[in-house]
Amino acid sequence: MQRNEMSYRMLFVGHPTPMWIYDPESMHILDVNEAAIKLYGYDYEAFKQLNPYDLRPVAGAAGSAPHAHAVSQGTSEATEWIHLRQDGTPINVKIVSHAITFEGHHARLVMATDITLQRRAEERLRLDRQILQQLPVAIIITDLDRQILNWMAASEFVLGFSAEEMVGSPIDSLQSPEFDFEIYRAMWRQLAKNGRVVNSVLVRTKAGEDLSLLTTVSYLRDDQGVPEKIIWVMRDAEERLDMEEERLLTRLLESELTDAIRMSDLRDQLVSMVAHEFKSPLSAIKLYRDIIAKQGHASDKPRVRDALNRIDTQITTLIDLVDDLITLNQASLGKLVPVITSFDLDDLCRRVADHWVGIIGDRHPIVCELPDDVLPIEADMRLIKRVLDNLMSNAVKYSPVGGRVTLLLHLEDDQAVVHVKDEGIGIPEAAKARVFEMFERAENAMHLSGTGVGLAYCRMVVDLHHGAISFNSVPEKGTTFVLRLPLKQPGYTSSDADFEDED
């Protein structure tokens, strides 16, 4: 008893994550920890007098429907809420709720993560991006070899080319044949010497028109001051920006927008995102470990098995997230080399579908439609399996209970084509252009847990395999992702050993 009390105080009372326990029938709060008292501003007794719904500003606040569904299903799915502190200040919180036994009775433990600053920063960046996209300014990020990495939306307005057309191309391809190449070489010498150069550059638009654009070229440097990327800002010298637009452009280029693209800031985002997303799984792991400890040798074995299964699920979530982030980081540094082997893609699809049937049980019907014949392919099986898992995970996560998930594979010319279809919430029109970008999440998905990493990972892997990924989506009706992979990879020679089963 003494050991359990000590464990309880360590895992609940003194835990840095705000938590409270309530009775799901009476809705009375049974206990609350110090972190929650500090976050919400109530003293201990006042907090215990609250109903959990008292923390919401109004009935039907954002996140209420998903949360109510999660509670009714006994799940621990994360949802977002707007809560009110004792002084009336609204805060954004991410809520995870777990079914537990407290003092011999069924109860729920709620963990609340304050994400107010994160949401404010995201909203500020979103508004700044919207304003910037309206300015007649082309902003382009390249690597040190002048290959285009990022093509801001306003660049299409100025130059006519879309991001899909230009990302991965050399920025030199924008030069007009009429531009004096010696001027260009002189610009590069000045950039190497001073880290910044301003000059007029003659570029050719998609429409074939030559434009003389005032171009500012600057290095983006890492934390040690070493150049790692180049930013290009192009605008018509005769098109004047008003004072407010000039201030906004300067601020964005010097701070948020440019920093969000810089590798050093991506690392900061990564650390912040990982820390935020790790809190809920790690807290759950500690909680279920405590449940097991309390069982002792006379434990109720089904409860122990259930707790262990939940621990395994949370650990798998963490491992998969870390693996995706490491792989993306390797790819961004040019250090990821696919390990190409020959394997049967139909067999891999079947195993992935069976895996998800085992995870979700009867909550979602999973349909797997495969060709009658074996479909061999040359690819990195580990990476492709992770792509399929990511697409299946999204299909399940964003679908209502009972929504059908379909995994379909067929051969089309010399390509293997995979469809992953759901009947879920769909992707809003405003989010479609950025769906494959790192850390991007649609507004209608914010009440569900996620990092915005999975689809960026999928596109990176598909690009490495010289394939393509696309999607069709209708809000509230569902989404279909289409993966196209060539059957053969350049320079690869297969061997019989390649067809051995994956360990």
Coordinates of C-alpha atoms in Angstrom, one line a residue, residues 172-356:
D172 CA 19.2 29.3 -63.5
S173 CA 16.4 28.0 -65.8
L174 CA 14.5 31.2 -65.1
Q175 CA 17.1 33.4 -66.7
S176 CA 16.3 34.9 -70.1
P177 CA 18.6 33.9 -72.9
E178 CA 19.0 37.7 -73.4
F179 CA 20.5 38.2 -69.9
D180 CA 24.2 39.0 -69.8
F181 CA 25.8 35.9 -68.2
E182 CA 28.8 38.0 -67.0
I183 CA 26.5 40.0 -64.8
Y184 CA 25.2 36.8 -63.3
R185 CA 28.8 35.6 -62.6
A186 CA 29.6 38.9 -61.0
M187 CA 26.6 38.6 -58.8
W188 CA 27.9 35.2 -57.6
R189 CA 31.3 36.6 -56.8
Q190 CA 29.7 39.4 -54.8
L191 CA 27.4 37.0 -52.9
A192 CA 30.4 34.8 -52.0
K193 CA 32.2 37.9 -50.7
N194 CA 29.5 39.8 -48.9
G195 CA 26.7 37.2 -48.3
R196 CA 24.2 39.4 -50.1
V197 CA 23.8 41.0 -53.5
V198 CA 21.1 43.2 -55.2
N199 CA 20.9 43.5 -58.9
S200 CA 18.4 43.6 -61.8
V201 CA 18.0 40.2 -63.4
L202 CA 16.3 39.5 -66.7
V203 CA 14.0 36.5 -66.3
R204 CA 11.6 34.7 -68.7
T205 CA 8.1 34.0 -67.4
K206 CA 6.0 30.9 -68.3
A207 CA 4.2 33.0 -70.8
G208 CA 7.5 33.7 -72.6
E209 CA 7.7 37.3 -71.5
D210 CA 11.1 38.8 -70.4
L211 CA 10.9 40.7 -67.1
S212 CA 13.6 42.8 -65.5
L213 CA 13.2 42.1 -61.8
L214 CA 15.1 43.7 -58.9
T215 CA 16.6 40.6 -57.3
T216 CA 18.0 40.4 -53.8
V217 CA 20.1 37.2 -53.2
S218 CA 21.2 36.3 -49.6
Y219 CA 22.6 33.4 -47.8
L220 CA 20.6 31.6 -45.1
R221 CA 23.0 30.4 -42.5
D222 CA 22.9 27.7 -39.8
D223 CA 23.5 28.3 -36.1
Q224 CA 27.3 28.5 -36.7
G225 CA 26.9 31.1 -39.4
V226 CA 27.7 28.6 -42.2
P227 CA 25.7 29.2 -45.4
E228 CA 23.3 26.4 -46.0
K229 CA 20.7 27.8 -48.4
I230 CA 20.0 30.8 -50.6
I231 CA 16.9 33.0 -50.6
W232 CA 16.0 34.9 -53.8
V233 CA 13.5 37.8 -53.6
M234 CA 12.4 39.1 -57.0
R235 CA 10.1 42.0 -57.7
D236 CA 9.3 44.6 -60.4
A237 CA 11.4 47.7 -59.5
E238 CA 8.6 49.9 -60.9
E239 CA 5.9 48.2 -58.8
R240 CA 6.0 50.1 -55.5
L241 CA 5.0 48.5 -52.2
D242 CA 3.3 50.7 -49.7
M243 CA 5.0 51.3 -46.3
E244 CA 3.1 48.6 -44.5
E245 CA 3.8 46.0 -47.2
E246 CA 7.5 46.9 -47.1
R247 CA 7.5 46.5 -43.3
L248 CA 5.7 43.1 -43.5
L249 CA 8.0 41.8 -46.2
T250 CA 11.1 42.8 -44.3
R251 CA 9.8 41.3 -41.1
L252 CA 8.9 38.0 -42.7
L253 CA 12.1 37.7 -44.6
E254 CA 14.1 38.4 -41.5
S255 CA 12.1 36.3 -39.0
E256 CA 9.2 33.9 -39.1
L257 CA 8.8 32.9 -42.8
T258 CA 12.4 32.6 -43.7
D259 CA 13.2 31.0 -40.3
A260 CA 10.5 28.4 -40.8
I261 CA 12.3 27.3 -44.0
R262 CA 15.8 27.3 -42.6
M263 CA 17.2 24.0 -41.4
S264 CA 18.0 25.4 -38.0
D265 CA 14.4 26.4 -37.5
L266 CA 13.2 23.1 -38.8
R267 CA 15.2 21.4 -36.1
D268 CA 13.6 23.7 -33.6
Q269 CA 10.1 22.8 -34.9
L270 CA 11.1 19.2 -34.9
V271 CA 12.1 19.3 -31.2
S272 CA 9.0 21.2 -30.3
M273 CA 6.7 18.9 -32.2
V274 CA 8.3 15.7 -31.0
A275 CA 8.2 16.9 -27.4
H276 CA 4.6 17.9 -27.7
E277 CA 3.5 14.6 -29.3
F278 CA 5.6 12.5 -27.0
K279 CA 3.9 13.8 -23.9
S280 CA 0.6 11.9 -24.3
P281 CA 2.1 8.5 -25.2
L282 CA 4.8 8.7 -22.5
S283 CA 2.3 9.8 -19.8
A284 CA 0.1 6.9 -20.8
I285 CA 3.0 4.4 -20.6
K286 CA 3.8 5.6 -17.1
L287 CA 0.1 5.4 -16.1
Y288 CA -0.3 1.8 -17.4
R289 CA 3.0 0.8 -15.8
D290 CA 1.5 2.0 -12.5
I291 CA -1.7 0.0 -13.1
I292 CA 0.4 -3.1 -13.6
A293 CA 2.5 -2.4 -10.4
K294 CA -0.7 -2.1 -8.4
Q295 CA -1.9 -5.5 -9.5
G296 CA 0.9 -7.4 -7.7
H297 CA 1.1 -11.2 -8.0
A298 CA -2.6 -11.6 -7.5
S299 CA -3.3 -9.5 -10.6
D300 CA -6.4 -9.8 -12.7
K301 CA -4.7 -11.2 -15.8
P302 CA -7.0 -9.7 -18.5
R303 CA -6.4 -6.3 -17.1
V304 CA -2.7 -6.8 -17.1
R305 CA -2.8 -8.0 -20.7
D306 CA -4.9 -5.0 -21.7
A307 CA -2.5 -2.6 -20.0
L308 CA 0.5 -4.3 -21.7
N309 CA -1.2 -4.1 -25.1
R310 CA -1.8 -0.4 -24.6
I311 CA 1.9 0.1 -23.6
D312 CA 2.9 -1.8 -26.8
T313 CA 0.7 0.5 -28.9
Q314 CA 2.1 3.7 -27.4
I315 CA 5.7 2.5 -27.8
T316 CA 5.0 1.5 -31.4
T317 CA 3.6 5.0 -32.0
L318 CA 6.8 6.6 -30.6
I319 CA 9.1 4.4 -32.6
D320 CA 7.3 5.0 -35.9
L321 CA 7.3 8.7 -35.4
V322 CA 11.0 8.7 -34.6
D323 CA 11.8 6.5 -37.6
D324 CA 9.9 8.8 -39.9
L325 CA 11.6 11.9 -38.6
I326 CA 15.1 10.4 -38.9
T327 CA 14.4 9.2 -42.4
L328 CA 13.1 12.7 -43.4
N329 CA 16.1 14.3 -41.9
Q330 CA 18.4 11.9 -43.8
A331 CA 16.6 12.7 -47.0
S332 CA 16.8 16.4 -46.5
L333 CA 20.6 16.1 -46.1
G334 CA 20.9 13.9 -49.2
K335 CA 22.1 11.0 -47.1
L336 CA 19.2 8.6 -47.6
V337 CA 20.0 5.9 -50.1
P338 CA 17.1 3.4 -50.7
V339 CA 18.0 -0.3 -50.2
I340 CA 16.5 -1.6 -53.4
T341 CA 15.3 -5.3 -53.5
S342 CA 12.8 -7.3 -55.6
F343 CA 9.7 -8.3 -53.7
D344 CA 6.0 -9.0 -54.3
L345 CA 4.1 -5.8 -53.7
D346 CA 0.8 -7.7 -53.6
D347 CA 2.1 -9.8 -50.6
L348 CA 3.2 -6.6 -48.9
C349 CA -0.2 -5.0 -49.4
R350 CA -1.9 -8.1 -48.0
R351 CA 0.3 -8.1 -44.9
V352 CA -0.3 -4.4 -44.3
A353 CA -4.0 -4.8 -44.6
D354 CA -4.0 -7.8 -42.2
H355 CA -1.9 -5.8 -39.7
W356 CA -4.5 -3.0 -39.6

